[in-house]
PDB file of C-alpha atoms in Angstrom:
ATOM      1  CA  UNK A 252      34.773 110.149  53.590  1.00 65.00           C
ATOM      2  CA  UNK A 253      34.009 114.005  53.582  1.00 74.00           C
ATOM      3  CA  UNK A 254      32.330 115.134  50.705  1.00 80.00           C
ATOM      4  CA  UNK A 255      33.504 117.042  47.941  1.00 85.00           C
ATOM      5  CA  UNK A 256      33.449 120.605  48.009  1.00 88.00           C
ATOM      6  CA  UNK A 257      31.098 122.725  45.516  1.00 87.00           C
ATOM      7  CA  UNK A 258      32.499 125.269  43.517  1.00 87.00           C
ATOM      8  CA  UNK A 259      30.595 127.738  44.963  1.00 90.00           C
ATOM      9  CA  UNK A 260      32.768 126.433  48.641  1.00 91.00           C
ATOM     10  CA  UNK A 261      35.952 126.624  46.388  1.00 91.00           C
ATOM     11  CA  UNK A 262      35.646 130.221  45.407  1.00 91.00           C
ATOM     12  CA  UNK A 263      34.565 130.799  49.082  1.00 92.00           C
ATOM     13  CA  UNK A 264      38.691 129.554  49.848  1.00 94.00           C
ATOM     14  CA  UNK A 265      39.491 131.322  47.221  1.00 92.00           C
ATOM     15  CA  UNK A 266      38.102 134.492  48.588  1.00 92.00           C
ATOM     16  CA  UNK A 267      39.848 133.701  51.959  1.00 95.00           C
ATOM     17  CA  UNK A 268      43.039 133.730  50.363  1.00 93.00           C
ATOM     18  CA  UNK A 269      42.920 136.427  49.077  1.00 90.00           C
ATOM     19  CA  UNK A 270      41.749 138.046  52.566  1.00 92.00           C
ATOM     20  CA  UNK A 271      45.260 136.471  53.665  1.00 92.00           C
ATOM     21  CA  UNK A 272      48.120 138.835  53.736  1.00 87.00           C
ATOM     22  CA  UNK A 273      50.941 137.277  54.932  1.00 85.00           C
ATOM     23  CA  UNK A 274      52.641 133.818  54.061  1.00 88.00           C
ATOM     24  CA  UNK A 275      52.327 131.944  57.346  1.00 88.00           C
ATOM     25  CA  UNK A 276      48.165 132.651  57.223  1.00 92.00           C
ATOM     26  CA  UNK A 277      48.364 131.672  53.625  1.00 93.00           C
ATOM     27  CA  UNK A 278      49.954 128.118  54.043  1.00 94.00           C
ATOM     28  CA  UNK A 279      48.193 127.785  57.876  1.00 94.00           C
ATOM     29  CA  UNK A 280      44.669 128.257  55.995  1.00 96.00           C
ATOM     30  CA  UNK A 281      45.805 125.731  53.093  1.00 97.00           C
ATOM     31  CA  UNK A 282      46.998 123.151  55.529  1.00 96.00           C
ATOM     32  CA  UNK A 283      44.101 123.288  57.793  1.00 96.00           C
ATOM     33  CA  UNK A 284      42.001 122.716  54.532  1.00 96.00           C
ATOM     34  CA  UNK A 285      43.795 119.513  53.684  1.00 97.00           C
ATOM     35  CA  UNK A 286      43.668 118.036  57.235  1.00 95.00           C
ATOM     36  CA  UNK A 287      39.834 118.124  57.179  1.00 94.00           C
ATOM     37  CA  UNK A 288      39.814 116.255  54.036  1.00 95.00           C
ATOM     38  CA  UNK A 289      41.691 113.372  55.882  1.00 95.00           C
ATOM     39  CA  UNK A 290      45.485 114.334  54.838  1.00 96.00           C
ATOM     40  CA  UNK A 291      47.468 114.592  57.908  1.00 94.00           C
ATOM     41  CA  UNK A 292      50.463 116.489  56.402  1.00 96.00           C
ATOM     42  CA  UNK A 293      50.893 118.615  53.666  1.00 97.00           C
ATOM     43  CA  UNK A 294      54.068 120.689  52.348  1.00 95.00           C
ATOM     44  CA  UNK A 295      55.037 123.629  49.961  1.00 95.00           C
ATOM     45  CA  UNK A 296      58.069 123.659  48.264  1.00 93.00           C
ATOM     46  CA  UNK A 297      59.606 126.254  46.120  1.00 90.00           C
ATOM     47  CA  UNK A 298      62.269 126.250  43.726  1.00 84.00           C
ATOM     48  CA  UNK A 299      64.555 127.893  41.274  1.00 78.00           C
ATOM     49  CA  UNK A 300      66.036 125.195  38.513  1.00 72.00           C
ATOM     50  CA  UNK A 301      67.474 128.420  36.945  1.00 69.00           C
ATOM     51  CA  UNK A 302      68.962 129.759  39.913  1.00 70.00           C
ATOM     52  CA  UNK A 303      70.559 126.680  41.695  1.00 67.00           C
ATOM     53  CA  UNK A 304      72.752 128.648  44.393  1.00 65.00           C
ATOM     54  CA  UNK A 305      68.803 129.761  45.335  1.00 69.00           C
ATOM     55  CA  UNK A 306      67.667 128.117  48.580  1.00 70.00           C
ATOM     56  CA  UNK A 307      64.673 126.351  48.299  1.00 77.00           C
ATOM     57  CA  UNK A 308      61.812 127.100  50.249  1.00 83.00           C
ATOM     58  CA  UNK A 309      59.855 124.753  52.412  1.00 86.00           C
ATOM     59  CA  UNK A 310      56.580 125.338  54.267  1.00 90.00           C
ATOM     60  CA  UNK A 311      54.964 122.274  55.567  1.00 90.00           C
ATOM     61  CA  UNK A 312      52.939 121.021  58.636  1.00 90.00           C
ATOM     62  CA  UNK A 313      55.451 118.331  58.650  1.00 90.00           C
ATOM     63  CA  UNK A 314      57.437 118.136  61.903  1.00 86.00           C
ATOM     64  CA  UNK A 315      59.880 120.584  61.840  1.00 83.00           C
ATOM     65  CA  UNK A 316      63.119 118.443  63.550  1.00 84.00           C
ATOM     66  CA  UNK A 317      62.148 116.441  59.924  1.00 85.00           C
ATOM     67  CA  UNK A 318      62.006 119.713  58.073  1.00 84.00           C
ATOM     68  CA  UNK A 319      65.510 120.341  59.833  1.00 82.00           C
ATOM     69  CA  UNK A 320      66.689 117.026  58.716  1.00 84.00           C
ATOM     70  CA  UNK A 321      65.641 117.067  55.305  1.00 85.00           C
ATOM     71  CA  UNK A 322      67.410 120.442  54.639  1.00 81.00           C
ATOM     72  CA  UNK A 323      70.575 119.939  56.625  1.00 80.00           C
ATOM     73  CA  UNK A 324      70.883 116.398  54.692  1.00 84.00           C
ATOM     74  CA  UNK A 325      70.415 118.086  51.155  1.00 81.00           C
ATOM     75  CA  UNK A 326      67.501 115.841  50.363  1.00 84.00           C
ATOM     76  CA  UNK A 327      65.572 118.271  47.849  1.00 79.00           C
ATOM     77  CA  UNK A 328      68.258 117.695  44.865  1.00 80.00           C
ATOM     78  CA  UNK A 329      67.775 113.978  45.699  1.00 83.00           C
ATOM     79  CA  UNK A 330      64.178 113.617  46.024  1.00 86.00           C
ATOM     80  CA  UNK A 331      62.320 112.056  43.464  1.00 89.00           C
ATOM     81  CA  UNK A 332      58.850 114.035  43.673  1.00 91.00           C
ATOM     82  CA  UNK A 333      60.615 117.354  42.582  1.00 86.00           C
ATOM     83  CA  UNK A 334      62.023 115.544  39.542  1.00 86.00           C
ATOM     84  CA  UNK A 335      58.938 114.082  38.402  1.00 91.00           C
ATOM     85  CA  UNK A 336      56.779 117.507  39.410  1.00 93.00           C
ATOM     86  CA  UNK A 337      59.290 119.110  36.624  1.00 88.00           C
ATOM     87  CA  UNK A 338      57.492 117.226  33.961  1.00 89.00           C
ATOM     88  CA  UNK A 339      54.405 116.732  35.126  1.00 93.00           C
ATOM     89  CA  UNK A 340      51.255 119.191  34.839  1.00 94.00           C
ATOM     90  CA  UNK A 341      48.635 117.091  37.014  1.00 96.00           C
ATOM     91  CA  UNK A 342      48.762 115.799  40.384  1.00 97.00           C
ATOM     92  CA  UNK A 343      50.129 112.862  40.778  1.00 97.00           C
ATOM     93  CA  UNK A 344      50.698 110.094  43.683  1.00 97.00           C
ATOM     94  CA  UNK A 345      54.076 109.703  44.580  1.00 95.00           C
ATOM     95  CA  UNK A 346      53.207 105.341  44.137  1.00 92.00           C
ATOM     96  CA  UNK A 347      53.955 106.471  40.319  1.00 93.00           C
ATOM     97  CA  UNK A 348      57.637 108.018  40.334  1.00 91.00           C
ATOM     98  CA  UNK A 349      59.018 104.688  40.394  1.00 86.00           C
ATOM     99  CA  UNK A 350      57.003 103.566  37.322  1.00 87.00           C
ATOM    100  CA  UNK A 351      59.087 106.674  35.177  1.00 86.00           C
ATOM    101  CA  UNK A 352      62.335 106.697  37.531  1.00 85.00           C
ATOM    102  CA  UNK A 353      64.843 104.273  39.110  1.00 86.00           C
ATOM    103  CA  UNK A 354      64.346 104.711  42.907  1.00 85.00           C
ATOM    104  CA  UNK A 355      68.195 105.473  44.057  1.00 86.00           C
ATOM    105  CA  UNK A 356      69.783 104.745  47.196  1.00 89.00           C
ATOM    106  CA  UNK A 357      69.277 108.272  48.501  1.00 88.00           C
ATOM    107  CA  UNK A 358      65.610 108.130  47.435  1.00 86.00           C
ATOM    108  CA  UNK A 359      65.064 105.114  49.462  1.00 89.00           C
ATOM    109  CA  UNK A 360      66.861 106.940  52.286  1.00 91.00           C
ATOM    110  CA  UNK A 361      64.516 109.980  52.225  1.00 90.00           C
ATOM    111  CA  UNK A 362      61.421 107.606  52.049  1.00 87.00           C
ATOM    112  CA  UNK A 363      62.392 105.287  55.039  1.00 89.00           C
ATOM    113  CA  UNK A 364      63.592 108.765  57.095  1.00 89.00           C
ATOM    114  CA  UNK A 365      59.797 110.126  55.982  1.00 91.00           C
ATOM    115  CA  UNK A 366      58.043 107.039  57.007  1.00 89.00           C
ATOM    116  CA  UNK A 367      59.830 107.976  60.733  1.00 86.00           C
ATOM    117  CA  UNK A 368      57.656 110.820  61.180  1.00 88.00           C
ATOM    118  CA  UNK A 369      54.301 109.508  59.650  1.00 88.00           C
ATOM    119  CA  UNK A 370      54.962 110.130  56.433  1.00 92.00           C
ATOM    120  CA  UNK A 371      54.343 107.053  54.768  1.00 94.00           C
ATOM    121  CA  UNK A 372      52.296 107.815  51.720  1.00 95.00           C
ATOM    122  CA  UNK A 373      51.770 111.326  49.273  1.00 96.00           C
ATOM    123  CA  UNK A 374      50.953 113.064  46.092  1.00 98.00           C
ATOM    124  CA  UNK A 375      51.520 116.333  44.917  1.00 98.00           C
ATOM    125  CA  UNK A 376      50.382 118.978  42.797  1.00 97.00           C
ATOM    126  CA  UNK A 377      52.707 120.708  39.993  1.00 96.00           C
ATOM    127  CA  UNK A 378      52.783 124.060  39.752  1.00 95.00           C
ATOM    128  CA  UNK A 379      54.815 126.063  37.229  1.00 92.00           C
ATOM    129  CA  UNK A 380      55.370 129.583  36.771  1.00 85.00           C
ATOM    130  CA  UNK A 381      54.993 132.320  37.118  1.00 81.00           C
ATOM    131  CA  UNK A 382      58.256 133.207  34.714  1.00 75.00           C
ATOM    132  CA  UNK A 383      60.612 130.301  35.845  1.00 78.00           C
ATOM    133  CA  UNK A 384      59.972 129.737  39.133  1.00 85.00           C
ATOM    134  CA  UNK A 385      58.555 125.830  40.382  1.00 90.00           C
ATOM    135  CA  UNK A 386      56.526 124.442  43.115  1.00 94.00           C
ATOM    136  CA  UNK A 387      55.258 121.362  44.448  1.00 96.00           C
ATOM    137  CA  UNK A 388      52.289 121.183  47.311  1.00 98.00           C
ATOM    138  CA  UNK A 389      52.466 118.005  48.610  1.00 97.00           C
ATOM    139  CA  UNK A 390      50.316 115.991  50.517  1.00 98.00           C
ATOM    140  CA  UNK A 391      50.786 112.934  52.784  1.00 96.00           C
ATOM    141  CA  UNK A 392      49.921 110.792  55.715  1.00 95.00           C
ATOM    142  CA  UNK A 393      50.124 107.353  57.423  1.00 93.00           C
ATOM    143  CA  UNK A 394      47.382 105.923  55.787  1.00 95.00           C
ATOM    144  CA  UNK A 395      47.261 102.871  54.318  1.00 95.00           C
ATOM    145  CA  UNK A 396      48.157 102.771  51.263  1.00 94.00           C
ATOM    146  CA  UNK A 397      44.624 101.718  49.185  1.00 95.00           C
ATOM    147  CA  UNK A 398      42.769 103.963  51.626  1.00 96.00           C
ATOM    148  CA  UNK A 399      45.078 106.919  51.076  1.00 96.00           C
ATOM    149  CA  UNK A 400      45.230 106.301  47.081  1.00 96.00           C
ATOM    150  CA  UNK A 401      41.052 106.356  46.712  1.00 96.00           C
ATOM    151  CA  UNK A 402      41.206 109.432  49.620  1.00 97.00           C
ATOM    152  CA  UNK A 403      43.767 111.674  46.873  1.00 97.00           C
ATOM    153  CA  UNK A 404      41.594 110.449  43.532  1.00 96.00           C
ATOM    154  CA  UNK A 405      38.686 111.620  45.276  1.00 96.00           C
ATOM    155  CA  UNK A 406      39.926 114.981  46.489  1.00 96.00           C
ATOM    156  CA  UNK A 407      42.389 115.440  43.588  1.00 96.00           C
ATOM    157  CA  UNK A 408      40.825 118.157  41.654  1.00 95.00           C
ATOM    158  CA  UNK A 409      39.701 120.648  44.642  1.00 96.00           C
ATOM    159  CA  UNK A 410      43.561 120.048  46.291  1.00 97.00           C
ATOM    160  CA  UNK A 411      44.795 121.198  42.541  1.00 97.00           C
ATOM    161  CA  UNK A 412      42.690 124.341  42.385  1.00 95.00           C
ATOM    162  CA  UNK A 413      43.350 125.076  46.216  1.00 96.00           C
ATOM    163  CA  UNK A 414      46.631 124.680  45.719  1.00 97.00           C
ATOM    164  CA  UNK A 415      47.300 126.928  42.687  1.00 96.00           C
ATOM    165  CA  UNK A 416      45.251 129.838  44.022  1.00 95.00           C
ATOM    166  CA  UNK A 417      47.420 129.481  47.322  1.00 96.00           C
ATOM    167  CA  UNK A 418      50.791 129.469  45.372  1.00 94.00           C
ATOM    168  CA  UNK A 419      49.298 132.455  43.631  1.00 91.00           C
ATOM    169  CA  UNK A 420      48.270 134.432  46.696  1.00 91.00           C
ATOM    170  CA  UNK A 421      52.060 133.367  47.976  1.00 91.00           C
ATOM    171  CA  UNK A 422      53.690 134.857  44.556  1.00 88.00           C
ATOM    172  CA  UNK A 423      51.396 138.289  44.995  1.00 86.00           C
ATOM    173  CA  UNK A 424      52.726 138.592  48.806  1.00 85.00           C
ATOM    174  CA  UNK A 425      56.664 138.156  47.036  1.00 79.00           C
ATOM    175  CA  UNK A 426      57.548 135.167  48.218  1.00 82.00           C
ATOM    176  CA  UNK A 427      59.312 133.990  44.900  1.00 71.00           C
ATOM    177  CA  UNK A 428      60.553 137.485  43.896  1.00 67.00           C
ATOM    178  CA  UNK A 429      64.347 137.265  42.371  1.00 58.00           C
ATOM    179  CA  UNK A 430      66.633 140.046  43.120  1.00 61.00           C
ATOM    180  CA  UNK A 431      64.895 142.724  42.116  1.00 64.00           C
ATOM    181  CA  UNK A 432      65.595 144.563  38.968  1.00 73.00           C
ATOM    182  CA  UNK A 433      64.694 148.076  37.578  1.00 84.00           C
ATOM    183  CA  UNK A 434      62.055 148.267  34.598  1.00 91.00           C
ATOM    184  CA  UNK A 435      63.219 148.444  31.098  1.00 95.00           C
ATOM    185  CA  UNK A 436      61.670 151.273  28.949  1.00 96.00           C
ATOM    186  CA  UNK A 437      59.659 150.144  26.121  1.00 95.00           C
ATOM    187  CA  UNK A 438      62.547 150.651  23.809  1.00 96.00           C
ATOM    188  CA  UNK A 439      65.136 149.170  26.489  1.00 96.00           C
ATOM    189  CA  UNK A 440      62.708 145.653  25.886  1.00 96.00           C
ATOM    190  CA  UNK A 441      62.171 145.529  22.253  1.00 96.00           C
ATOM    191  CA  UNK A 442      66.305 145.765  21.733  1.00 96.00           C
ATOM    192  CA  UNK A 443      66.622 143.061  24.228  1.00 95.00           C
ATOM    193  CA  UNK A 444      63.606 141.250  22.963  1.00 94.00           C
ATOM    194  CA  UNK A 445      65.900 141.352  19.232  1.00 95.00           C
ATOM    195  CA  UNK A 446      69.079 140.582  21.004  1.00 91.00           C
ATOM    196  CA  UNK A 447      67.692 137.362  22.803  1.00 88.00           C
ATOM    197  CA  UNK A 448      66.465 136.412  18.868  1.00 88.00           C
ATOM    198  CA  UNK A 449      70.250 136.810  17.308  1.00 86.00           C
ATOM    199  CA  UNK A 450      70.138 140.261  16.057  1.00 90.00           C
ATOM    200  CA  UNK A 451      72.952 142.207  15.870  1.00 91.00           C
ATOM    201  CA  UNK A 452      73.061 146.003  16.485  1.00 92.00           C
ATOM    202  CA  UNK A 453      72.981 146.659  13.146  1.00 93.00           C
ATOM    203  CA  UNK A 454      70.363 144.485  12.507  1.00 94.00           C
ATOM    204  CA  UNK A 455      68.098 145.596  14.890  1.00 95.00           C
ATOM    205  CA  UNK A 456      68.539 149.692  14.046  1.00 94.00           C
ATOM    206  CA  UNK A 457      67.467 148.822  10.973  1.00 94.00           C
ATOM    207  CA  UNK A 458      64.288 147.191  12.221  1.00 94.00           C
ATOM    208  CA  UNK A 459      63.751 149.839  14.704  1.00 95.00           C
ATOM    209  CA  UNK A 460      65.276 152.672  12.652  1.00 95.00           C
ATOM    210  CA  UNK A 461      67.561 154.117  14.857  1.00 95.00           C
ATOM    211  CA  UNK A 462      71.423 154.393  14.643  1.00 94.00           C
ATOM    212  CA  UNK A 463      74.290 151.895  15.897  1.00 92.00           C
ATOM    213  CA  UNK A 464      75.104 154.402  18.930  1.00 94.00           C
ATOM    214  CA  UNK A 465      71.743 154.489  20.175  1.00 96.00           C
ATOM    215  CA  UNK A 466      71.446 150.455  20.550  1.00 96.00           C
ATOM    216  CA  UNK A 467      74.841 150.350  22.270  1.00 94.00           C
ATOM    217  CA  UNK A 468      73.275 153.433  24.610  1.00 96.00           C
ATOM    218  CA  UNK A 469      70.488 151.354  25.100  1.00 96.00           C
ATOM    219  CA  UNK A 470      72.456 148.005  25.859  1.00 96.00           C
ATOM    220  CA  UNK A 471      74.549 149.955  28.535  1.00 95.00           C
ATOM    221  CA  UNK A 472      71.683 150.867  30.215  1.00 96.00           C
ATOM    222  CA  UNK A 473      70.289 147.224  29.796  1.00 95.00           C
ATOM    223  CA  UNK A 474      73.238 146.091  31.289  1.00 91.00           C
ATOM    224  CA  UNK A 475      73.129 148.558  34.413  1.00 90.00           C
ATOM    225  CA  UNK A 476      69.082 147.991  34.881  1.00 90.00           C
ATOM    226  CA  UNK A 477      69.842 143.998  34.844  1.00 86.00           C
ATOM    227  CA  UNK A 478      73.243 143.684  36.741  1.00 81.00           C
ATOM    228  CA  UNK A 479      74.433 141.856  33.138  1.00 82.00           C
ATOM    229  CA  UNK A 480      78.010 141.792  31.391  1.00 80.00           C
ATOM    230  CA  UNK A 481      77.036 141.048  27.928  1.00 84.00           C
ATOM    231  CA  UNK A 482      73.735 140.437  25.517  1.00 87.00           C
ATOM    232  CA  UNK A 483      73.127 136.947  25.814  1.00 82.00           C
ATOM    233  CA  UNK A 484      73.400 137.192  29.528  1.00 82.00           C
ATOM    234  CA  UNK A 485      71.337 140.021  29.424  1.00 86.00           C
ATOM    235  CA  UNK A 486      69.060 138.532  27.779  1.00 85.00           C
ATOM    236  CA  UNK A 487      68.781 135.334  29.789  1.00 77.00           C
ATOM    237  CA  UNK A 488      68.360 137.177  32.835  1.00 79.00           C
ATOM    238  CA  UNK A 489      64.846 139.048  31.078  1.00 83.00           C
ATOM    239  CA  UNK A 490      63.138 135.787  30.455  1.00 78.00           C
ATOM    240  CA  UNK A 491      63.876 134.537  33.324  1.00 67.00           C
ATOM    241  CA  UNK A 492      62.072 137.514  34.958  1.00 73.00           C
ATOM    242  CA  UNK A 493      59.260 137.464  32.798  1.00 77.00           C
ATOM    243  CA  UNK A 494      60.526 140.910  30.507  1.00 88.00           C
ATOM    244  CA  UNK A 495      60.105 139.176  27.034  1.00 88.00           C
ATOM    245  CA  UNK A 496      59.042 135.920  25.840  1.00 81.00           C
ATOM    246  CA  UNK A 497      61.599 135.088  22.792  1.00 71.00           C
TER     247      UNK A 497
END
C-alpha cells in the first residue's frame, strides 16, 4: 500500500492546482492523483438542489459510453450517494447508504449497470458550498471489497483535502457560476437583506431613515439587477447567490 502523503506533499497538490487553469487539467491532475493511490476510477459531480431544471455536471475517469448511460437514463435523481452526500459532511463509503436508506429498485439498477464497467465498490467526499451549490468526488474500483474498504480509511483524509481544494480551484475557473447577475449597491443589499427578514417598506425606512419612495426605487432596481418579480423572490434569488445571509 502507498504511503500516505505529508502535508508538506499536500500543499505541493495544492500548489499545482492552483497552477491549473482550466477544468479538464484540474480534474485530469485530481484523477491521476487518486489512481496512484490504488483507486481506479474517480468522478466529480455537481449539482444545484435549488435549481432543479440545472443540468448536473459530471467529470469522471469513468468510461464515458457509462457516463452516456448514466445521464441519458436519469440516474443522478435516483442515485443514492447524492442523497446521502446532502447530509453528510465526511467522506463516506458508499457500503453505508444502505445502513440510513432503503436501497430501491432503481438503486439496485444503477449499482448492477456500475459493476458492468468495473465499478464495483466507492466512497465519496461531500462538498458543500460555496452559496448553494453541491458536489460529490467520488471514488471507486473493482477491488474487493475488504481490500478496497482498508485502501479508502487509509487514504480518506488526503482524498478529502485534495478533493476540496480541487472543487475550489473548479469554482474560481466558473464552473458552478449561476446566470450571472449585476451587483447590488450597498444600499440595494441592506433593503433586500430587511426584505428577506419580513420587513415591510415602511419598516425598513424607518430603520434606514429614508422615505417609502426611495425603498420602492430601490426594489425596482433590485428587481431589474436580479431578473425578480416580487420581494420574496427577490430575495430568494440573493441567498442563493451568496448577496446576504438572512
Amino acid at each position: 500500500m502507498i504511503t500516505r502523503s505529508t502535508l508538506d506533499d499536500i500543499d505541493g497538490f495544492l500548489n499545482r492546482l492552483s497552477e491549473c487553469h482550466d477544468v479538464d487539467s484540474v480534474i485530469n491532475l485530481l484523477c491521476n492523483r487518486m489512481n496512484d493511490l490504488g483507486f481506479a476510477k474517480a468522478a466529480y459531480w455537481l449539482r444545484w438542489p435549488s435549481k432543479p431544471e440545472k443540468p448536473h455536471i459530471i467529470l469522471t475517469s469513468y468510461p464515458e459510453e457509462f457516463v452516456s448511460h448514466y445521464q441519458a437514463q436519469n440516474y443522478g435523481t435516483h442515485d443514492m450517494v447524492g442523497r446521502y452526500a446532502t447530509n453528510a459532511n465526511l467522506p463516506f463509503s458508499w457500503q453505508t447508504i444502505g445502513q440510513r436508506y432503503p436501497i430501491t429498485r432503481q438503486q439496485k439498477i444503477i449499482f448492477h449497470d456500475s459493476q458492468s464497467v468495473g465499478i464495483k465498490e466507492g466512497a465519496s467526499v461531500p462538498i458543500h458550498g460555496p452559496n448553494l451549490t453541491k458536489a460529490t468526488f467520488s471514488v471507486a474500483g473493482d477491488l474487493p471489497t475488504g481490500e478496497f474498504q482498508q485502501l479508502f480509511a487509509y487514504h480518506r483524509h488526503e482524498i478529502h483535502l485534495l478533493a476540496t481544494g480541487a472543487h475550489e480551484r473548479l469554482m474560481m475557473l466558473g464552473l458552478g457560476n449561476l446566470d450571472p447577475i449585476k451587483p447590488l449597491t450597498s444600499r440595494e443589499t441592506e433593503v433586500i437583506l430587511w426584505i428577506s427578514r419580513g420587513l415591510t417598506y415602511g419598516q425598513i425606512g424607518e430603520r434606514l431613515g429614508i422615505q417609502d419612495d426611495t425603498i420602492k426605487k430601490h426594489m425596482q432596481s433590485i428587481f431589474d439587477k436580479l431578473g425578480a418579480t416580487n420581494g420574496p423572490h427577490a430575495a430568494a434569488i440573493a441567498i442563493i447567490h451568496g448577496i446576504i445571509v438572512p
